[in-house]
Short mmCIF file of C-alpha atoms in Angstrom, two decimals:
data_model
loop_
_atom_site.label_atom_id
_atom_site.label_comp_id
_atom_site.label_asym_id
_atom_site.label_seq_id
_atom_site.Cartn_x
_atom_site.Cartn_y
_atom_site.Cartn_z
CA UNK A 607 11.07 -42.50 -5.88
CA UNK A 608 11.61 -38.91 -3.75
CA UNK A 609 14.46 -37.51 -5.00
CA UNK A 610 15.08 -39.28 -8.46
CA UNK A 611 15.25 -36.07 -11.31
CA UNK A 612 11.49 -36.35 -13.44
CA UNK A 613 12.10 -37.40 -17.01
CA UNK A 614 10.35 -34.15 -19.27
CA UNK A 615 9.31 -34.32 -22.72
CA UNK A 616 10.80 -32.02 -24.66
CA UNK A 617 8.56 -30.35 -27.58
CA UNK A 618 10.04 -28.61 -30.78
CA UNK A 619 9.34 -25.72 -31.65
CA UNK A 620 6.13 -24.15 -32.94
CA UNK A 621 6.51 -23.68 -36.78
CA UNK A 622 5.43 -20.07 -37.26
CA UNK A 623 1.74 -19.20 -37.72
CA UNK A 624 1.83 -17.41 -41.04
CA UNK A 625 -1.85 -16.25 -41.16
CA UNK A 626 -1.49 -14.31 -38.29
CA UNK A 627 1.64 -12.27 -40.04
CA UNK A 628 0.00 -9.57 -41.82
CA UNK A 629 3.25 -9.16 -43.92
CA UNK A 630 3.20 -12.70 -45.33
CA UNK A 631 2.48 -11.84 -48.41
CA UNK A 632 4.48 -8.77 -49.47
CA UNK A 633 7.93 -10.50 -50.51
CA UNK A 634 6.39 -12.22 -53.30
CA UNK A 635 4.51 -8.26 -54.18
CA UNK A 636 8.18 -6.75 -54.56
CA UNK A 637 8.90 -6.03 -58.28
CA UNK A 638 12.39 -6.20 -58.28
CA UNK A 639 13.76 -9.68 -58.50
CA UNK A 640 14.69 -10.22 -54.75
CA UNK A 641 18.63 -10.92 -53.63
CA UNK A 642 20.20 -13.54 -51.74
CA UNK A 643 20.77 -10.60 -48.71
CA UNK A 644 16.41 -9.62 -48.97
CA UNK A 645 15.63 -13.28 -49.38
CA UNK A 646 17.82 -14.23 -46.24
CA UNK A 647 16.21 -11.87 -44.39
CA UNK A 648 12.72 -12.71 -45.55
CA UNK A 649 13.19 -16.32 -44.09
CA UNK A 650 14.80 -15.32 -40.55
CA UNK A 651 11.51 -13.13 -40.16
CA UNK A 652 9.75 -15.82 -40.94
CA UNK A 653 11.70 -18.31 -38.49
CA UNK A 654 11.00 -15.17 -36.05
CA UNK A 655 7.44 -15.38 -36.80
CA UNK A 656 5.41 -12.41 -36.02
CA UNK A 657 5.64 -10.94 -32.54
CA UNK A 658 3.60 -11.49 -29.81
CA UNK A 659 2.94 -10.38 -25.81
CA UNK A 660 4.40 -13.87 -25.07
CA UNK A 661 7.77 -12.16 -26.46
CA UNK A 662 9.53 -10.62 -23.00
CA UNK A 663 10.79 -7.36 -25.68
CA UNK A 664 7.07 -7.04 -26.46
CA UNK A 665 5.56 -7.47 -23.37
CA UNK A 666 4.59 -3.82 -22.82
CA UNK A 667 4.05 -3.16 -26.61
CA UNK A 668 0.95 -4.51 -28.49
CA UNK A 669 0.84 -4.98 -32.27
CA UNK A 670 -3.14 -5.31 -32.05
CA UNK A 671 -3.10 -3.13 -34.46
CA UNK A 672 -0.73 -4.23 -37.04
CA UNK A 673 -3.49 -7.29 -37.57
CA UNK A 674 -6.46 -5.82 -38.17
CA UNK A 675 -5.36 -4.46 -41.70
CA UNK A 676 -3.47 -6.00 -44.48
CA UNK A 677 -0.97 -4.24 -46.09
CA UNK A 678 0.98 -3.63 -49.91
CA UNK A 679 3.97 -2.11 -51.32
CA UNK A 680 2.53 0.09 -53.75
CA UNK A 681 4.78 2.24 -55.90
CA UNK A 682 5.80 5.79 -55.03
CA UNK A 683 3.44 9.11 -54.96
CA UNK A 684 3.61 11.99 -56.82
CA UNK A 685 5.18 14.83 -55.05
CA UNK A 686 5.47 18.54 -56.69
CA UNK A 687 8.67 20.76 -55.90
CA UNK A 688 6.51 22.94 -54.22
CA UNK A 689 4.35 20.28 -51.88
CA UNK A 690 8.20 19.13 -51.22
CA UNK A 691 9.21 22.83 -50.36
CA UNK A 692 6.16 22.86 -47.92
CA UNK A 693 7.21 19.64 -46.16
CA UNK A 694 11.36 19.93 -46.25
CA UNK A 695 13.34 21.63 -42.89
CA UNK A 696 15.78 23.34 -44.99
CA UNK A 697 15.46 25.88 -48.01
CA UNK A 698 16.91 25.28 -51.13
CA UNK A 699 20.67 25.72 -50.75
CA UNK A 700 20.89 25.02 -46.78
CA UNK A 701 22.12 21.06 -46.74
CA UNK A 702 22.71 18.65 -49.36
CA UNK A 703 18.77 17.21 -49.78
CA UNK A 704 18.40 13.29 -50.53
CA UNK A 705 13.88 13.13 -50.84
CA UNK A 706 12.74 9.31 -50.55
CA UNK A 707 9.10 9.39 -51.44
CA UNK A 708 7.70 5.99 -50.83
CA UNK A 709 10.93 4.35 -50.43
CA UNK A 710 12.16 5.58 -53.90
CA UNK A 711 14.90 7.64 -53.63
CA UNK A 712 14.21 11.03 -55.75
CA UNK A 713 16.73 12.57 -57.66
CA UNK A 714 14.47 15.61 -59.34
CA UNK A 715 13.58 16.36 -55.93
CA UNK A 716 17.31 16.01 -54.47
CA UNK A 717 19.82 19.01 -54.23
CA UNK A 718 22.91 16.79 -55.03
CA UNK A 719 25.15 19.25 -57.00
CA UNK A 720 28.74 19.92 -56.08
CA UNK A 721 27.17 17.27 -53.12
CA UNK A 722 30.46 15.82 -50.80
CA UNK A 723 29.32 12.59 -50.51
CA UNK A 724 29.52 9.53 -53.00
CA UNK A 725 26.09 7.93 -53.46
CA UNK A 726 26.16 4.29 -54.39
CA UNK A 727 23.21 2.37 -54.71
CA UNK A 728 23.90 -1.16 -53.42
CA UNK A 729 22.28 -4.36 -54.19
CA UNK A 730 24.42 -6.49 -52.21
CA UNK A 731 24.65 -6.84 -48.22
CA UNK A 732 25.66 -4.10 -45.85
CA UNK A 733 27.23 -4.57 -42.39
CA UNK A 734 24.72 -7.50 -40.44
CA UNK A 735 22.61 -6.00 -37.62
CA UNK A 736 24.13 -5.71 -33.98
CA UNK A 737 20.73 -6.65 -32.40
CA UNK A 738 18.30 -8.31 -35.01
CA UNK A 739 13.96 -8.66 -34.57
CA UNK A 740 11.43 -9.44 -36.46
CA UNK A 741 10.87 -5.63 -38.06
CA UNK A 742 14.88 -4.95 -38.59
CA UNK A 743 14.01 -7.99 -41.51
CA UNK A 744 10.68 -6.88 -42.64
CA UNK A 745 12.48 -3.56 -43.38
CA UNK A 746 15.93 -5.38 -44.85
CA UNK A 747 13.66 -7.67 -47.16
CA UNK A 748 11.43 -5.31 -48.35
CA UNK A 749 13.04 -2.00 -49.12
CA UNK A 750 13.36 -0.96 -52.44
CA UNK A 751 16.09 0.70 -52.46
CA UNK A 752 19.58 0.34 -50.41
CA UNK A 753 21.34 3.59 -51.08
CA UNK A 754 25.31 3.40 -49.86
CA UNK A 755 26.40 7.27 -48.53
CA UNK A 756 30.06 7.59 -48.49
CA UNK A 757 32.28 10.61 -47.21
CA UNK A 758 36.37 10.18 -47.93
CA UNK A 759 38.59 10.27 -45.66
CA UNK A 760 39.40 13.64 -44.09
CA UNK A 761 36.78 14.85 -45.69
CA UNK A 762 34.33 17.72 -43.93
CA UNK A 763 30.65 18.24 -44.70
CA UNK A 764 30.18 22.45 -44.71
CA UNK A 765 26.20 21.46 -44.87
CA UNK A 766 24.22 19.28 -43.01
CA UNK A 767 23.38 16.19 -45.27
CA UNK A 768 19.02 16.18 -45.00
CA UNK A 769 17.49 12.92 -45.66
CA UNK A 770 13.96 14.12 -45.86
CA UNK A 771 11.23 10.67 -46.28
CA UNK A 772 8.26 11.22 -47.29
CA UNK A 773 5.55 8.27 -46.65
CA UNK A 774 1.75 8.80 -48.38
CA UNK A 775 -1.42 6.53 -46.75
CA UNK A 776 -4.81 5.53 -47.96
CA UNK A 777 -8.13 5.01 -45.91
CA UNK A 778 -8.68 1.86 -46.82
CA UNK A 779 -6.87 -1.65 -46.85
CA UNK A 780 -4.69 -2.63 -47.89
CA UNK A 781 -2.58 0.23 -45.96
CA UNK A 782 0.57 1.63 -47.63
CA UNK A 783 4.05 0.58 -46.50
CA UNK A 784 7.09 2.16 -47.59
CA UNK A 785 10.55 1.06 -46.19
CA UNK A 786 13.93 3.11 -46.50
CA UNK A 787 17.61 1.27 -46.06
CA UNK A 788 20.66 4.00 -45.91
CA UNK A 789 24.26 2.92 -45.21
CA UNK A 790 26.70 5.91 -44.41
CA UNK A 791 30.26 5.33 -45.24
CA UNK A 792 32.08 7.84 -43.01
CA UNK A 793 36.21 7.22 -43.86
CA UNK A 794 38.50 8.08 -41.38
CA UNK A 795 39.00 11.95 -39.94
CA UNK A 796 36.20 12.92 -41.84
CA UNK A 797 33.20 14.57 -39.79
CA UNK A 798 29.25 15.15 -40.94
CA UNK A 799 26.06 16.29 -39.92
CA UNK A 800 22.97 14.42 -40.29
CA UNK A 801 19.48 15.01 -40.52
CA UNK A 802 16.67 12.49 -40.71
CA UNK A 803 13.13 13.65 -41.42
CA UNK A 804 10.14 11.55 -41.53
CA UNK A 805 6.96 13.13 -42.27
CA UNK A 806 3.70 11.90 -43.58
CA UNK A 807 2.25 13.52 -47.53
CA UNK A 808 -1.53 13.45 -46.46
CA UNK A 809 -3.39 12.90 -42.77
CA UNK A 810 -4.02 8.74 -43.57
CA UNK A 811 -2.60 5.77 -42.34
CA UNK A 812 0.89 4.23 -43.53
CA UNK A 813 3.75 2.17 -42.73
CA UNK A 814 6.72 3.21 -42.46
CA UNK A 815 9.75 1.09 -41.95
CA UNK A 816 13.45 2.88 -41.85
CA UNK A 817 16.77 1.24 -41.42
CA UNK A 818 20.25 3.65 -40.79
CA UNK A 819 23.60 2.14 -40.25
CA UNK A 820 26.61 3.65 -40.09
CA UNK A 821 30.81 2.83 -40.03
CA UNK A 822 32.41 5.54 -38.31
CA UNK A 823 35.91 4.98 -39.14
CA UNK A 824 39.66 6.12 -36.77
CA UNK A 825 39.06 9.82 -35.46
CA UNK A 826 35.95 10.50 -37.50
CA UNK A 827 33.24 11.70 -36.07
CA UNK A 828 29.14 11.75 -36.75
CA UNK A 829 26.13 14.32 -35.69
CA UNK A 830 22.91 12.75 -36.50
CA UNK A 831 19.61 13.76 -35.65
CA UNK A 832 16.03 12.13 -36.19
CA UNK A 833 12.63 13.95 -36.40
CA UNK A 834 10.09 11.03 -36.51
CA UNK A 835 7.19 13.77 -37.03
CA UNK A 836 4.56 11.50 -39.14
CA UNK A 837 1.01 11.81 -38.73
CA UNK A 838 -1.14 10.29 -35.74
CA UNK A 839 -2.44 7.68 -37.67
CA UNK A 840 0.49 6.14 -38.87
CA UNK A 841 3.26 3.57 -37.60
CA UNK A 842 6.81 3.81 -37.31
CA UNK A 843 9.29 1.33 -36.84
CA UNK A 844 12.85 1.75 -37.03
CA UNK A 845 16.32 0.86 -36.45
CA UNK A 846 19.52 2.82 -36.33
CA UNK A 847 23.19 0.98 -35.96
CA UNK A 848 26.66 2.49 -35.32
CA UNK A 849 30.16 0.56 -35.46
CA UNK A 850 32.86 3.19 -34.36
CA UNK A 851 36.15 2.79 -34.97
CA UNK A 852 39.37 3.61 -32.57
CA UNK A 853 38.63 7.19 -31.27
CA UNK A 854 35.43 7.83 -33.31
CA UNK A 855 32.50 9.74 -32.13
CA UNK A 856 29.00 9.82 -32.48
CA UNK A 857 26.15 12.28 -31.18
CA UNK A 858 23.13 10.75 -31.69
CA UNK A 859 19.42 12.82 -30.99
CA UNK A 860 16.21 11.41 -31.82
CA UNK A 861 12.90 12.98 -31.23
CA UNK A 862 10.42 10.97 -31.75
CA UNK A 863 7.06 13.08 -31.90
CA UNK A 864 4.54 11.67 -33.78
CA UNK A 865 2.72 8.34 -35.53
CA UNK A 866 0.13 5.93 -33.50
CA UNK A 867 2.94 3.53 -32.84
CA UNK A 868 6.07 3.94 -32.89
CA UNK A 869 9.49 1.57 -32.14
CA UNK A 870 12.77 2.36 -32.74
CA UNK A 871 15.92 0.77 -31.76
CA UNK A 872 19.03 2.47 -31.82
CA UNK A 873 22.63 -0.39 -31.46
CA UNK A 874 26.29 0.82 -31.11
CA UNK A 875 29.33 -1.13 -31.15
CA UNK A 876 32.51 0.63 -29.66
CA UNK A 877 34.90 -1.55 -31.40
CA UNK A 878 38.12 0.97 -31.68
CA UNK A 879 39.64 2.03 -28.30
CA UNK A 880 39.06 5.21 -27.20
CA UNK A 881 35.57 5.15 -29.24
CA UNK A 882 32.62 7.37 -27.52
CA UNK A 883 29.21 7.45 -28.31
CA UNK A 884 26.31 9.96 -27.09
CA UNK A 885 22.81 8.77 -27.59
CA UNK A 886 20.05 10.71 -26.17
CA UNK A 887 16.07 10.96 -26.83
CA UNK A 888 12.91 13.16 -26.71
CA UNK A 889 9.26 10.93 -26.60
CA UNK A 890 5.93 12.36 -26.29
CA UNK A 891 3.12 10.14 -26.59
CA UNK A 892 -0.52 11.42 -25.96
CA UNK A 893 -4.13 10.59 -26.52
CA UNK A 894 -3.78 6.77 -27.03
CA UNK A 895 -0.13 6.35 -28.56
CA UNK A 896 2.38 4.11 -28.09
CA UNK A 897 5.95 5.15 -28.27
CA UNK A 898 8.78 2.48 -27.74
CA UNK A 899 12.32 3.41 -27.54
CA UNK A 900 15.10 0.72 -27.09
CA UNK A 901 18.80 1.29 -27.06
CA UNK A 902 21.72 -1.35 -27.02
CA UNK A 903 25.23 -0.30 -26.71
CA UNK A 904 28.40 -2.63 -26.40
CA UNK A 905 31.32 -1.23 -25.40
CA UNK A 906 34.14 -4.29 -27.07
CA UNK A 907 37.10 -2.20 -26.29
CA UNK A 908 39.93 -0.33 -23.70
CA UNK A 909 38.81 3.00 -22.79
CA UNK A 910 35.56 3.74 -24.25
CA UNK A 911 33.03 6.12 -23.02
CA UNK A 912 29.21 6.08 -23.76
CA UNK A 913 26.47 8.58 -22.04
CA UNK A 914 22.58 7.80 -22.45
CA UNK A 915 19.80 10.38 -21.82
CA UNK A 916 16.51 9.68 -22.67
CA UNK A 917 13.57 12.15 -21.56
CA UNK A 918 9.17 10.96 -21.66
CA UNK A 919 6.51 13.02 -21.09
CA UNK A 920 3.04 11.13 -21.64
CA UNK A 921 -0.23 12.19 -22.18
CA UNK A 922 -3.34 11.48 -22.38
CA UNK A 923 -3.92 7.80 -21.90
CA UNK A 924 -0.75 7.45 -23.95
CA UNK A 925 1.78 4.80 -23.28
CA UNK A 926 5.67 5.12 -23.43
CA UNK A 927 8.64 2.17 -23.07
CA UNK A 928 12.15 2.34 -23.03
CA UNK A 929 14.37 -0.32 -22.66
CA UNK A 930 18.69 0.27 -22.39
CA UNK A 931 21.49 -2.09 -22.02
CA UNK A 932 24.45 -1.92 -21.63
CA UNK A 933 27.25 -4.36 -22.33
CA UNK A 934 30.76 -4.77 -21.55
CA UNK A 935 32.96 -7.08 -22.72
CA UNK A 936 35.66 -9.15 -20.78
CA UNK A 937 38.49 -6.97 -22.44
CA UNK A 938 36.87 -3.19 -22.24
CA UNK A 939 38.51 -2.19 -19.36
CA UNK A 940 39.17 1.60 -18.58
CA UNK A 941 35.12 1.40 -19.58
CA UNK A 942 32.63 4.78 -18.63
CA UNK A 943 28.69 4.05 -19.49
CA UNK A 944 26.32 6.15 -18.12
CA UNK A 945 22.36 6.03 -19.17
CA UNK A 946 19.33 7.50 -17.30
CA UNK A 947 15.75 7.49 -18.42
CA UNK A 948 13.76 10.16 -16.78
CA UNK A 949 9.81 9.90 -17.38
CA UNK A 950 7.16 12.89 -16.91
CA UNK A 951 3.27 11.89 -16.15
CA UNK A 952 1.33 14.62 -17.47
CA UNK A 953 -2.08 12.83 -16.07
CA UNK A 954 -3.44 10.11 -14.22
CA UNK A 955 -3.90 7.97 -17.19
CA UNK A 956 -0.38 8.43 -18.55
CA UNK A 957 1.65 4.97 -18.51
CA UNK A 958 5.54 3.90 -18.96
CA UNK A 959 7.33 0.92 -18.54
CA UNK A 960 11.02 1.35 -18.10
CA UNK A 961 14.01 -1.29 -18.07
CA UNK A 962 17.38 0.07 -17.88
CA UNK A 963 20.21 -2.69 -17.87
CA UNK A 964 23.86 -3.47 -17.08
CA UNK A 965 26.20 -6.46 -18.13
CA UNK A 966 29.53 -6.51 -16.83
CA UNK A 967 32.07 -8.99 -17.71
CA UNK A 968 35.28 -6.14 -17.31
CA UNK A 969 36.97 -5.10 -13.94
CA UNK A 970 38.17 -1.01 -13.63
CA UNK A 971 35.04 0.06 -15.14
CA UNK A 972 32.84 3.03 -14.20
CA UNK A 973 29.51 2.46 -15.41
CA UNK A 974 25.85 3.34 -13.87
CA UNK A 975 22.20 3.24 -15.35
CA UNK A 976 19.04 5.00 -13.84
CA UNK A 977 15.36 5.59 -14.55
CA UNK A 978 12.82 8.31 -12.53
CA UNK A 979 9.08 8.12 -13.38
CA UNK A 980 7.13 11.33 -11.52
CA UNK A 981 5.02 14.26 -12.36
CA UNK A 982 4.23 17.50 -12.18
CA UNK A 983 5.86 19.02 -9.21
CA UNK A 984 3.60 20.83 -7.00
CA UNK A 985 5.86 22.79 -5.11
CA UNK A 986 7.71 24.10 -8.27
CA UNK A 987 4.09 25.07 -9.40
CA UNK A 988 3.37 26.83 -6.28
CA UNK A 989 6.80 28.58 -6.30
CA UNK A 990 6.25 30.04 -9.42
CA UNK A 991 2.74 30.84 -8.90
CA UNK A 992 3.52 32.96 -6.00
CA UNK A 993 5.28 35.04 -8.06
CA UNK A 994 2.59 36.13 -9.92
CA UNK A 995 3.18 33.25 -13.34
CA UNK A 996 -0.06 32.16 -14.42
CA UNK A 997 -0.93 28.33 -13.53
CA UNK A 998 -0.80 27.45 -17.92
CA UNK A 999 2.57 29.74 -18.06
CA UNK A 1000 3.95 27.91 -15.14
CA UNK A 1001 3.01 24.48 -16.49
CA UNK A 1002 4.97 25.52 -19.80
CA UNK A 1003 7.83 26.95 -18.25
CA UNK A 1004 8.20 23.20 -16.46
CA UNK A 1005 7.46 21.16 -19.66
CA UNK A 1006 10.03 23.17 -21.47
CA UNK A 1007 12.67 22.91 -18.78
CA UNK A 1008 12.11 19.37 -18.44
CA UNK A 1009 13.00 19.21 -22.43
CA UNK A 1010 15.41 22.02 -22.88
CA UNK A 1011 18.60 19.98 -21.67
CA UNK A 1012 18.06 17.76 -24.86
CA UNK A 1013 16.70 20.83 -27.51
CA UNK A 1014 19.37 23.07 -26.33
CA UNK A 1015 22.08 20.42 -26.78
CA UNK A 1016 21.11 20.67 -31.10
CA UNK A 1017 23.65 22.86 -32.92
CA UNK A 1018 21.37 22.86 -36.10
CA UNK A 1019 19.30 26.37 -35.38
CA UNK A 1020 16.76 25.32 -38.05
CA UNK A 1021 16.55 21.54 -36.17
CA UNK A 1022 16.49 23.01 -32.68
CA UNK A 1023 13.62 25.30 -33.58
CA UNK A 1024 11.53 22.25 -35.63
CA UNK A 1025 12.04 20.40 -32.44
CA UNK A 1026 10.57 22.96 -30.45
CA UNK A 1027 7.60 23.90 -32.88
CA UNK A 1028 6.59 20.18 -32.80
CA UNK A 1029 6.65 19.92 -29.07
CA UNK A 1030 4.55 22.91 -28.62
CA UNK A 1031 1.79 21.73 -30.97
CA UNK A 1032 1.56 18.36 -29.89
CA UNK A 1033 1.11 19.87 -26.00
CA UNK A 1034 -1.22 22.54 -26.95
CA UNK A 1035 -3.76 21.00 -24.86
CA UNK A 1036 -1.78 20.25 -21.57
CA UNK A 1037 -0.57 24.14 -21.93
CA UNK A 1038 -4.00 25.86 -22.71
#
């Protein structure tokens, strides 16, 4: 009869398709016998089951390429002091230097004398994931190593502490994977700097998978930067959580300028009041790439402040996706969020897909998200033509401008001027 609700059979759910999870095999590879932590997150991956388009967070970003190779864990490389000289940011003296070849931390290659910080190497479970997927397992389950960093309270870093990764690849399959799991312990009123490097031992493919959390405990206060500079052949997934404490801060840069494919996820709980959190982002995808940067930030508290820039240019047939949210919870009143996304098309084939979000469960907040997608301005290109600038000197001076408000914002000279090197190279092209 018209009107009488339709009676629908409900179907469970699809056990997961292990053959087409090109990481199926690797928990039973690892050589260390595995804990209940790795072995919990081995079977929620599995319950996950490998991603797909179908997936709304995957939508825009294919993993095509992910299962056309299998992959191992293969022990570490051999890396001279000198090849690790060539490869570091800082000379020998400049920051305290933790090298992770492989996923193997590296003590030989380390500069941990008079070092500030306790290192503790872990084997039980760290502080459970704000905003959990399929690759935050993989890298949970599989990493060798989980390396605990802890700074005392009211303790101040003089030196930047460098976490320099170094990942090797092979030609052929199975493909190298290396995953690195840090944990910093910041106590409260104390205050570091620091740096995470990722760069690639030789021009083949690998897989890397990294995994940063940090507790910022009452009043202390965290400068972190990431340089995701790996080879174009490579791919790059990563994840990056921060639980602040009442009044703690965190500045958080990531320039992501390299690999094939890249994803990385950066999650902050504001759980103290008065907590504040600035996250910002450099992406430049060209010639085929696929960068995807996602950020999730939940403010739980009275009177906590977040700001959000994130800054594309794409290249190249290149692709680029960001997705933000923002959340507020019933009690975070007093809240101020801001995040914008602001996108650069270097060419007609250039492509990004942006989502910037807002939930809102708080009265007396002030909070506002935004995302611009353009290119090339032709009147600023005539402007500075017509005062005799060159049309490759004007198209640098806007590339750099368009970046400069997030390079000029690092306090690390050495960092800033990395940053800078690496964007030049990797638009040589557009700017000849």
């Amino acid at each position: 009869m018209a009107g009488l609700p339709t009676r629908v059979k409900r179907e469970l759910p699809e056990k997961p398709d292990v053959s087409k999870n090109p990481f199926s095999q690797l928990f039973e590879q690892k050589t260390t016998a595995p804990s209940h932590h790795k072995e919990a997150h081995w079977q929620a991956l599995l319950k996950l089951g490998f991603p797909h388009a179908k997936h709304e967070d995957w939508r825009y970003t294919s993993l095509n390429r992910l299962l056309d190779h299998t992959f191992t864990l293969e022990k570490k490389s051999t890396v001279t002091p000198e090849k690790c000289g060539d490869l570091a940011l800082f000379m020998v003296g400049q920051s305290h230097k933790l090298v992770f070849i492989d996923g193997h931390f590296i003590a030989s290659l380390s500069e941990i004398d008079e070092i500030p910080y306790e290192l503790l190497k872990r084997k039980q479970a760290v502080p459970a994931p704000v905003k959990p997927e399929f690759f935050l397992h993989l890298t949970e389950s599989l990493s060798v190593e989980n390396l605990v960093i802890r700074l005392a309270a009211g303790q101040k870093s003089k030196k930047p502490l460098y976490l320099l990764h170094i990942s090797s690849g092979q030609e052929t399959s199975p493909l190298k994977m290396a995953h690195y799991r840090h944990h910093l312990l910041l106590e409260p009123g104390s205050e570091a700097e620091v740096v995470e490097h990722f760069v690639s031992l030789n021009t083949q493919r690998h897989f890397t998978g990294a995994r940063l959390t940090a507790s910022i405990g009452e009043e202390a206060r965290l400068h972190h930067y990431k340089l995701a500079f790996e080879n174009n052949q490579s791919d790059h997934f990563a994840h990056n959580d921060f639980v602040l404490a009442s009044r703690a801060s965190v500045h958080s840069a990531h320039f992501l300028l390299g690999a094939a494919l890249t994803r990385h996820h950066t999650s902050v709980q504001l759980n103290g009041e008065g907590a504040s959190a600035s996250i910002n982002s450099l992406l430049l995808p060209k010639e085929m790439e696929l960068f995807d940067s996602r950020t999730h930030v939940e403010h739980n508290q009275i009177g906590c402040q977040s700001r959000q820039l994130h800054k594309t240019m794409v290249s190249k047939q290149g692709t680029a996706v960001f997705n933000g949210m923002i959340k507020v919870a019933p009690k975070a009143i007093q809240t101020d969020a801001h995040m914008i996304n602001n996108n650069l098309l270097l060419n007609a084939s250039a492509q990004v897909n942006t989502k910037p979000q807002l939930e809102i469960d708080a009265d007396d907040v002030k909070c506002s998200h935004g995302a611009t997608v353009g290119c090339i301005d032709n009147q600023q290109m005539f402007y500075l033509q017509s005062r005799g600038i060159t049309h490759s000197q004007a198209r640098k001076m806007i590339l750099f401008a368009f970046a400069s408000e997030l390079t000029e914002g690092i306090k690390l000279d050495l960092v800033r001027e990395s940053v800078l090197s690496r964007f030049s190279e990797r638009l040589s092209e557009e700017l000849s």
